[in-house]
GROMACS .gro file of N, CA, C and O in nm:
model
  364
    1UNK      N    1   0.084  -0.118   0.000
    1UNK     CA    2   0.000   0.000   0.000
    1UNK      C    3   0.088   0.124   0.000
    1UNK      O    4   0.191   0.129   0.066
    2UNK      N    5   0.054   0.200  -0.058
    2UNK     CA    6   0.142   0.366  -0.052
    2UNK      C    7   0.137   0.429   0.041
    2UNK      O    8   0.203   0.533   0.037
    3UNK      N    9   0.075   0.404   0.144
    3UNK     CA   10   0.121   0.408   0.295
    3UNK      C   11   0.236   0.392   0.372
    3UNK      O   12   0.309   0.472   0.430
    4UNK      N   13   0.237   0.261   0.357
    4UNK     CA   14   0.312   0.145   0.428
    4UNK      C   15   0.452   0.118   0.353
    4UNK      O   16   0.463   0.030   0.268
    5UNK      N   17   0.556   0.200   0.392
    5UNK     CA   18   0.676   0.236   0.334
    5UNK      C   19   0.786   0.124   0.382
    5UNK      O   20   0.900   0.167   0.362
    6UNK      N   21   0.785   0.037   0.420
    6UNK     CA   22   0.865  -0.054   0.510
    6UNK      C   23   0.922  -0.133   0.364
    6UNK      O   24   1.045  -0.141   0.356
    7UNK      N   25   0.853  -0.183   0.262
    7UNK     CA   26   0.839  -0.273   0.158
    7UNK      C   27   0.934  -0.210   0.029
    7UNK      O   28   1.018  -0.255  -0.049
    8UNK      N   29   0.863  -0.064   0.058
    8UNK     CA   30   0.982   0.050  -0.001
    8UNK      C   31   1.122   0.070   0.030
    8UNK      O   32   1.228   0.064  -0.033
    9UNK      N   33   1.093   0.090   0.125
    9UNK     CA   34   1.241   0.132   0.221
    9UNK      C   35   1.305  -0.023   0.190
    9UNK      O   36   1.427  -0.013   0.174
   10UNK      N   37   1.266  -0.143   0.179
   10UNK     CA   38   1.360  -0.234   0.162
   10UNK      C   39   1.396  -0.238   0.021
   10UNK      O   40   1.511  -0.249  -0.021
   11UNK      N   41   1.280  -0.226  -0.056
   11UNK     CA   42   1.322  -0.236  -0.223
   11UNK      C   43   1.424  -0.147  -0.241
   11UNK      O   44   1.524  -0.202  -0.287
   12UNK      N   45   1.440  -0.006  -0.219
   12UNK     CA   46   1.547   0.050  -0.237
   12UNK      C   47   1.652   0.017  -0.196
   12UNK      O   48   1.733  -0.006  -0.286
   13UNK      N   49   1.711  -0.003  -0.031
   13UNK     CA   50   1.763  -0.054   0.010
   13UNK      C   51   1.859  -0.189  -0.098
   13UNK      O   52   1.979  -0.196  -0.121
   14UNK      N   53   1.774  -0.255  -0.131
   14UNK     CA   54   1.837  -0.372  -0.189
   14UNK      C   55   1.918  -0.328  -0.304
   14UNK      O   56   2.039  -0.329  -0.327
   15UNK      N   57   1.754  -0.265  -0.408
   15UNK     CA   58   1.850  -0.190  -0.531
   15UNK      C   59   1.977  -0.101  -0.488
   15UNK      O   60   2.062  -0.137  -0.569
   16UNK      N   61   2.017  -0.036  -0.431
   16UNK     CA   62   2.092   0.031  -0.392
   16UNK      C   63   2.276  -0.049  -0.351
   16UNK      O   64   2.387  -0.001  -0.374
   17UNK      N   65   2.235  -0.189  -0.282
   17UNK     CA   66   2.328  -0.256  -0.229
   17UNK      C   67   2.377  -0.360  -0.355
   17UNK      O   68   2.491  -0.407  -0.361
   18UNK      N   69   2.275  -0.386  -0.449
   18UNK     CA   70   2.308  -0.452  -0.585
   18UNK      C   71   2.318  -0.359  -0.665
   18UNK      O   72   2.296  -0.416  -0.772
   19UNK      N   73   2.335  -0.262  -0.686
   19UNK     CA   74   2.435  -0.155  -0.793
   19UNK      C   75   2.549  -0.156  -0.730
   19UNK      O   76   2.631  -0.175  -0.820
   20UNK      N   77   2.610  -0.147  -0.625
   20UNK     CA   78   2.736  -0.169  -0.545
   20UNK      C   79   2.803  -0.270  -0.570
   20UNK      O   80   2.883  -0.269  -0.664
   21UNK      N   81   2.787  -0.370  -0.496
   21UNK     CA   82   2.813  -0.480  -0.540
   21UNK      C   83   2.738  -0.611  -0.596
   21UNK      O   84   2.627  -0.633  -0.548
   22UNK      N   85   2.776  -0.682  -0.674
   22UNK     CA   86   2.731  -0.791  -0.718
   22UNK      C   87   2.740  -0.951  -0.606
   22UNK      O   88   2.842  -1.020  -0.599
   23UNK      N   89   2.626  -0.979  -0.541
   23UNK     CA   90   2.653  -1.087  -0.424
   23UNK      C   91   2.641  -1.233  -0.501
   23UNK      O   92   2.720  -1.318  -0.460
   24UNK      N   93   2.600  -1.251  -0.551
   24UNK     CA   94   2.676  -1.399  -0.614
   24UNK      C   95   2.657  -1.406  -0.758
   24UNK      O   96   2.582  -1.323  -0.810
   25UNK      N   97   2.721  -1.503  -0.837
   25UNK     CA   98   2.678  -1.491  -0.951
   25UNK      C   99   2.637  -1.556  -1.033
   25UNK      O  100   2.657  -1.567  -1.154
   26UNK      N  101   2.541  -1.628  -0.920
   26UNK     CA  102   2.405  -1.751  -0.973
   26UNK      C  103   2.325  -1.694  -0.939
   26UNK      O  104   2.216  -1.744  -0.968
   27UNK      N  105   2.318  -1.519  -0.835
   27UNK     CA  106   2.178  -1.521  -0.799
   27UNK      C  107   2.144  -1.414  -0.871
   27UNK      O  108   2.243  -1.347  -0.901
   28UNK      N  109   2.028  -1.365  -0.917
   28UNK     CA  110   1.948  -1.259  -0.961
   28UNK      C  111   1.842  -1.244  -0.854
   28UNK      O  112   1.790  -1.330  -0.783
   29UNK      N  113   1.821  -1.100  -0.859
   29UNK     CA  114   1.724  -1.087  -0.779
   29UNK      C  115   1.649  -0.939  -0.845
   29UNK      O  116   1.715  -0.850  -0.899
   30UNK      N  117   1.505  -0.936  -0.828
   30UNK     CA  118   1.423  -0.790  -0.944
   30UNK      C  119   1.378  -0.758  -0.816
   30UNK      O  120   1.406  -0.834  -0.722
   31UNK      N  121   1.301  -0.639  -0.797
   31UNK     CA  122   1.256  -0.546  -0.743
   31UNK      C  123   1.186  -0.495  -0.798
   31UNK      O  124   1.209  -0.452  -0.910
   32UNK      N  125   1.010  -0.477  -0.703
   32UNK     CA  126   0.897  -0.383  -0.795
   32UNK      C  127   0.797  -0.349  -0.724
   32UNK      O  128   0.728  -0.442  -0.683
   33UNK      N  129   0.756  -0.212  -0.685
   33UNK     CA  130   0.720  -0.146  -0.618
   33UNK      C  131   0.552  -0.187  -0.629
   33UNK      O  132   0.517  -0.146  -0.740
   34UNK      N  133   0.451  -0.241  -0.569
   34UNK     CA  134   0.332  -0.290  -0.638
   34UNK      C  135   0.210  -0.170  -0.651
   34UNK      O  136   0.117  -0.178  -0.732
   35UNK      N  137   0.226  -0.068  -0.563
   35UNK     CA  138   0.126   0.072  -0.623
   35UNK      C  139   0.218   0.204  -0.590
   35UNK      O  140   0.218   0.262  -0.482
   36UNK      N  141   0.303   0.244  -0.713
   36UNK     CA  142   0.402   0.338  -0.680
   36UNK      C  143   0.332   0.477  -0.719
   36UNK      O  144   0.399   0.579  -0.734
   37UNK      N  145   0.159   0.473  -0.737
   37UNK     CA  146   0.147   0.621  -0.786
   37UNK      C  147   0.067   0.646  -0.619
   37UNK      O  148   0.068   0.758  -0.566
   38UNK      N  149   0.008   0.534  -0.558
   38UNK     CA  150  -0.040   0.553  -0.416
   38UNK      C  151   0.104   0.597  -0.293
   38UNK      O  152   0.097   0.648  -0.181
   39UNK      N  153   0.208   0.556  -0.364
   39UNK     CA  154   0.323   0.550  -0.255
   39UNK      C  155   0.346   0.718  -0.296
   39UNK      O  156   0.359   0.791  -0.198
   40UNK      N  157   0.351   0.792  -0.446
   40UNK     CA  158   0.376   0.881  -0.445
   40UNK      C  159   0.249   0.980  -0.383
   40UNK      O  160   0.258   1.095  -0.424
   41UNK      N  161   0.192   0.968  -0.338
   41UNK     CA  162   0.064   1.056  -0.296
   41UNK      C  163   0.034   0.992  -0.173
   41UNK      O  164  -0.087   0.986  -0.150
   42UNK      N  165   0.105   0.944  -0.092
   42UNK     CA  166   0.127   0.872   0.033
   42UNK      C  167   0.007   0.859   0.051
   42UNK      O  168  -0.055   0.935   0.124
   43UNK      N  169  -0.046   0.764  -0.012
   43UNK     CA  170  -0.185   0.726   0.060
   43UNK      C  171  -0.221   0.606  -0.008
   43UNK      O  172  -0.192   0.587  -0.126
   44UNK      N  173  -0.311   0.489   0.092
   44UNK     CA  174  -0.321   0.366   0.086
   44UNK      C  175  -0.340   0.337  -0.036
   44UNK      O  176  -0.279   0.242  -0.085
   45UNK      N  177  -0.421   0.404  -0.103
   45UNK     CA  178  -0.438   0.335  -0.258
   45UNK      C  179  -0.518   0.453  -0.350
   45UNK      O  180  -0.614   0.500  -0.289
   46UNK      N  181  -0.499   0.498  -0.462
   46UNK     CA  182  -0.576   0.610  -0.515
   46UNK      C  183  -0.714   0.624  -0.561
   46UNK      O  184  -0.775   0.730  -0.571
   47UNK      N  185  -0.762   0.495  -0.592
   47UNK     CA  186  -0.895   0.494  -0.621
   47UNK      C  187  -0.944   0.336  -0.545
   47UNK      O  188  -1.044   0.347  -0.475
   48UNK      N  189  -0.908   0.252  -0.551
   48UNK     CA  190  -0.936   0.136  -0.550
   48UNK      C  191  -0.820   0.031  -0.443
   48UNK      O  192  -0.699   0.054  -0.445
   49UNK      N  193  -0.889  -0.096  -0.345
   49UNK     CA  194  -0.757  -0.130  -0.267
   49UNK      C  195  -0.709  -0.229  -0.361
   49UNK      O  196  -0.783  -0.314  -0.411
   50UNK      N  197  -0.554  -0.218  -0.391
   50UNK     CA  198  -0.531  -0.284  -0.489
   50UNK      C  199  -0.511  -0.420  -0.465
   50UNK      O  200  -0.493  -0.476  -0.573
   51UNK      N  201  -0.506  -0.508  -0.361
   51UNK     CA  202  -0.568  -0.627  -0.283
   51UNK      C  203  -0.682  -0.646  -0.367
   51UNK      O  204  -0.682  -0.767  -0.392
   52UNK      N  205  -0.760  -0.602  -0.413
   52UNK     CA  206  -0.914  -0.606  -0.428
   52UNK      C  207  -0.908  -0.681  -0.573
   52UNK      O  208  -0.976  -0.782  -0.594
   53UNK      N  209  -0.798  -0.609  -0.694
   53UNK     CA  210  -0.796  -0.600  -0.828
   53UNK      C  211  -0.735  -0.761  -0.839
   53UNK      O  212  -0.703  -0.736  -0.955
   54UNK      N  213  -0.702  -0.865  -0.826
   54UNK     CA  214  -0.651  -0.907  -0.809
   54UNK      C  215  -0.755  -1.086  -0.849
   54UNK      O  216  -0.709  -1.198  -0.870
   55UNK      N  217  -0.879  -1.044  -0.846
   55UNK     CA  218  -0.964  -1.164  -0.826
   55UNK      C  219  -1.036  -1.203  -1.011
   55UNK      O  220  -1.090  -1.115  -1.078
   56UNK      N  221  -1.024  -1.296  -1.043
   56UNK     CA  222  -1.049  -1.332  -1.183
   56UNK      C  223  -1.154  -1.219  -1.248
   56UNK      O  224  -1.120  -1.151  -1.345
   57UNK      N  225  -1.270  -1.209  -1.193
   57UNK     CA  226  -1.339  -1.111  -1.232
   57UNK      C  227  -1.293  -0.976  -1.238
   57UNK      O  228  -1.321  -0.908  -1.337
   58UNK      N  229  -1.228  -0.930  -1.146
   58UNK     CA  230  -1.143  -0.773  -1.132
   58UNK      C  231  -1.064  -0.773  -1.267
   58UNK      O  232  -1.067  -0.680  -1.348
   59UNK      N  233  -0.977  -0.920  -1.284
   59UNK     CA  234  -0.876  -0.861  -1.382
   59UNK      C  235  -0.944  -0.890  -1.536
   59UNK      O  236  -0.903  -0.825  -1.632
   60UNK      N  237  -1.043  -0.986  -1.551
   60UNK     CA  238  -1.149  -0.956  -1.623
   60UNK      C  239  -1.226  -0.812  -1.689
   60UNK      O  240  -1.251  -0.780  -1.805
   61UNK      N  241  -1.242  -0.763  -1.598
   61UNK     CA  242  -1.324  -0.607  -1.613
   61UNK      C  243  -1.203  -0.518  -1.649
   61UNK      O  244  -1.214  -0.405  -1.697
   62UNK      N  245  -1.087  -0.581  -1.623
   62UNK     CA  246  -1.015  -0.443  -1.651
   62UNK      C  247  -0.966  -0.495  -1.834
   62UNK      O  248  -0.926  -0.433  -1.933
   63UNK      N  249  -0.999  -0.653  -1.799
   63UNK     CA  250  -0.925  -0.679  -1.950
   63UNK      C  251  -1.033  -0.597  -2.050
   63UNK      O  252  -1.009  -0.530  -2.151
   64UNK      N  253  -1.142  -0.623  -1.994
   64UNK     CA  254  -1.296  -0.586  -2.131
   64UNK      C  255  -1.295  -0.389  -2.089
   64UNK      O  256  -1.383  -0.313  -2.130
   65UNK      N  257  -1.201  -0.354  -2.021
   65UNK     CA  258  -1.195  -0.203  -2.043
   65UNK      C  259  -1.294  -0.135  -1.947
   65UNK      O  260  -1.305  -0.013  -1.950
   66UNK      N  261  -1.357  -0.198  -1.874
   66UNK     CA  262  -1.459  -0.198  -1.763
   66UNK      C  263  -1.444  -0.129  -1.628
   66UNK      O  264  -1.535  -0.093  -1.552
   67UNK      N  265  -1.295  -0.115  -1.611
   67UNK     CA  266  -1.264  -0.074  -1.507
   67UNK      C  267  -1.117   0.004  -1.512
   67UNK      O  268  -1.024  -0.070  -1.481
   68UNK      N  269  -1.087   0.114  -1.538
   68UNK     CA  270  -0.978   0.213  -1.576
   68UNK      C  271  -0.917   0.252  -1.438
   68UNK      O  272  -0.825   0.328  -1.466
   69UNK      N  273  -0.924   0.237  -1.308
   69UNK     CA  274  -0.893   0.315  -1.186
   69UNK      C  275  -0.728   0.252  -1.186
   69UNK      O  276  -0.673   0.154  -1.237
   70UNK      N  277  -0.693   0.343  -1.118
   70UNK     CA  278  -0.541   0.328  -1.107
   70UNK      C  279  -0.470   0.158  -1.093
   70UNK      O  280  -0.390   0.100  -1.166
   71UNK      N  281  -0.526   0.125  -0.994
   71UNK     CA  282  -0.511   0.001  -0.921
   71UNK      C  283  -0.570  -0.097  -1.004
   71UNK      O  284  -0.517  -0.207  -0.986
   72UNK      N  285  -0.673  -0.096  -1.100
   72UNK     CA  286  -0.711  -0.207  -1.160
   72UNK      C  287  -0.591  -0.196  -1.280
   72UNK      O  288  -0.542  -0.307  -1.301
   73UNK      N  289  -0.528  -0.077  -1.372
   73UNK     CA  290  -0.443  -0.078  -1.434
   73UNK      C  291  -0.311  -0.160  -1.374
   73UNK      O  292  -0.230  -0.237  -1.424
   74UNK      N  293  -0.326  -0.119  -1.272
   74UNK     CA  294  -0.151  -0.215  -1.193
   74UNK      C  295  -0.185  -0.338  -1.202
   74UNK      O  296  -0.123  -0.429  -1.256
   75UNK      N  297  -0.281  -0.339  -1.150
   75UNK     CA  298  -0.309  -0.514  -1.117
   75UNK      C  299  -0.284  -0.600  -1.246
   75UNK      O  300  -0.244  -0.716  -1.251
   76UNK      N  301  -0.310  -0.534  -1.328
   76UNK     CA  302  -0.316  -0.580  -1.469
   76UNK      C  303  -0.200  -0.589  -1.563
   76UNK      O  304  -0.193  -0.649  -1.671
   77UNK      N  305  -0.074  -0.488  -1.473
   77UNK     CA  306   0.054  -0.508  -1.519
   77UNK      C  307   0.129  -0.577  -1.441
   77UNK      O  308   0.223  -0.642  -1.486
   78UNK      N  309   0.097  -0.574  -1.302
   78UNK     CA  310   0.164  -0.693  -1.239
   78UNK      C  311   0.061  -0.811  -1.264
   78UNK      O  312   0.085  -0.892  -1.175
   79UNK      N  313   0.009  -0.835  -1.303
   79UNK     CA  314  -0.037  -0.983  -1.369
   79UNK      C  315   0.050  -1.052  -1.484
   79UNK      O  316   0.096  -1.166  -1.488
   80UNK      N  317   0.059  -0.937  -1.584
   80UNK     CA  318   0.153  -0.936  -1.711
   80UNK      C  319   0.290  -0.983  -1.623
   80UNK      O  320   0.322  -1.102  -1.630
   81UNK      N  321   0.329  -0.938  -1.583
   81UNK     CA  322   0.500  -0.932  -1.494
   81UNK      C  323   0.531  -1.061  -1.444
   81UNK      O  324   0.610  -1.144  -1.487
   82UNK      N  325   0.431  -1.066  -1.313
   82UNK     CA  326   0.464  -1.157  -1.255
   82UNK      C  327   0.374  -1.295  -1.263
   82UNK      O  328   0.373  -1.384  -1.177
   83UNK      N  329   0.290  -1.295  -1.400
   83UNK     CA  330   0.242  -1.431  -1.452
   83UNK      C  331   0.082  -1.436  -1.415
   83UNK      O  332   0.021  -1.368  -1.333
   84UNK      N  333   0.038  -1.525  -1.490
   84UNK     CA  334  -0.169  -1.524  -1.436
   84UNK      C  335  -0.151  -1.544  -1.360
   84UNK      O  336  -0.040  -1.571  -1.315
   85UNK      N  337  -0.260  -1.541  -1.301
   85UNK     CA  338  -0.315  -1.597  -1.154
   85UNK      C  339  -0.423  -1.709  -1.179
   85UNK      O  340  -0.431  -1.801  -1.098
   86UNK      N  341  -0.528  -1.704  -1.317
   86UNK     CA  342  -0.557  -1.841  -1.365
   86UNK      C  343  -0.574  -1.903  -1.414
   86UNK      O  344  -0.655  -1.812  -1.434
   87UNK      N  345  -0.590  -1.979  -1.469
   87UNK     CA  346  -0.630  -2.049  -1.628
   87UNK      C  347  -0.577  -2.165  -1.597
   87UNK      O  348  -0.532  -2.187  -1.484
   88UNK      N  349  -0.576  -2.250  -1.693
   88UNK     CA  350  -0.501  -2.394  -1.716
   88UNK      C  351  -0.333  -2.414  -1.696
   88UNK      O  352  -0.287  -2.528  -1.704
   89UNK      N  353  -0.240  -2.291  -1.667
   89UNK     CA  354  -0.147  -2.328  -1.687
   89UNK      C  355  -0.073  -2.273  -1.546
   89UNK      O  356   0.048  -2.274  -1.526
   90UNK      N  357  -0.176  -2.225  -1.457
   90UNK     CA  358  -0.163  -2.207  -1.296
   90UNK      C  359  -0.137  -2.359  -1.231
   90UNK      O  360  -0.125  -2.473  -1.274
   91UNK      N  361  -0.135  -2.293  -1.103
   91UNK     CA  362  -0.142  -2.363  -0.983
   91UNK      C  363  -0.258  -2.383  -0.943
   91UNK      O  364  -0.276  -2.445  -0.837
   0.00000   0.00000   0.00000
């Protein structure tokens, strides 16, 4: 949540210590902020809790254009990013 800066403060943190140095070199590791326009306007979420966007139907409505609010757009790129959530080729 763009509140709750703890998640922040570590993502940077990390990025910061892996531009420095490189800690092994089998491991990779990404970093990604999950509502960075709520974190910039310090507040829990801008239109919508983005917890919420997240449920087959949510990312549904945002696929059929149904739902434009900030948080249903994220949800919909961290879906892209970090893989479905369901269909046949889930968990």
């Amino acid at each position: 949540h763009g509140n709750e800066y703890t998640g922040v403060w570590v993502t940077k943190a990390l990025d910061r210590k892996l531009q420095r140095q490189k800690l092994y070199s089998t491991f990779s590791l990404s970093t990604i902020i999950g509502n960075p326009e709520a974190y910039l306007q310090n507040r829990r979420f801008v239109d919508t809790d983005l917890n919420r966007q997240f449920s087959h139907n949510a990312l549904e409505e945002r696929e059929r254009g149904l739902d434009e609010s900030v948080e249903a757009k994220r949800a919909s790129e961290l879906n892209s990013i970090l893989g479905p959530k369901f269909g046949s080729n889930t968990m």
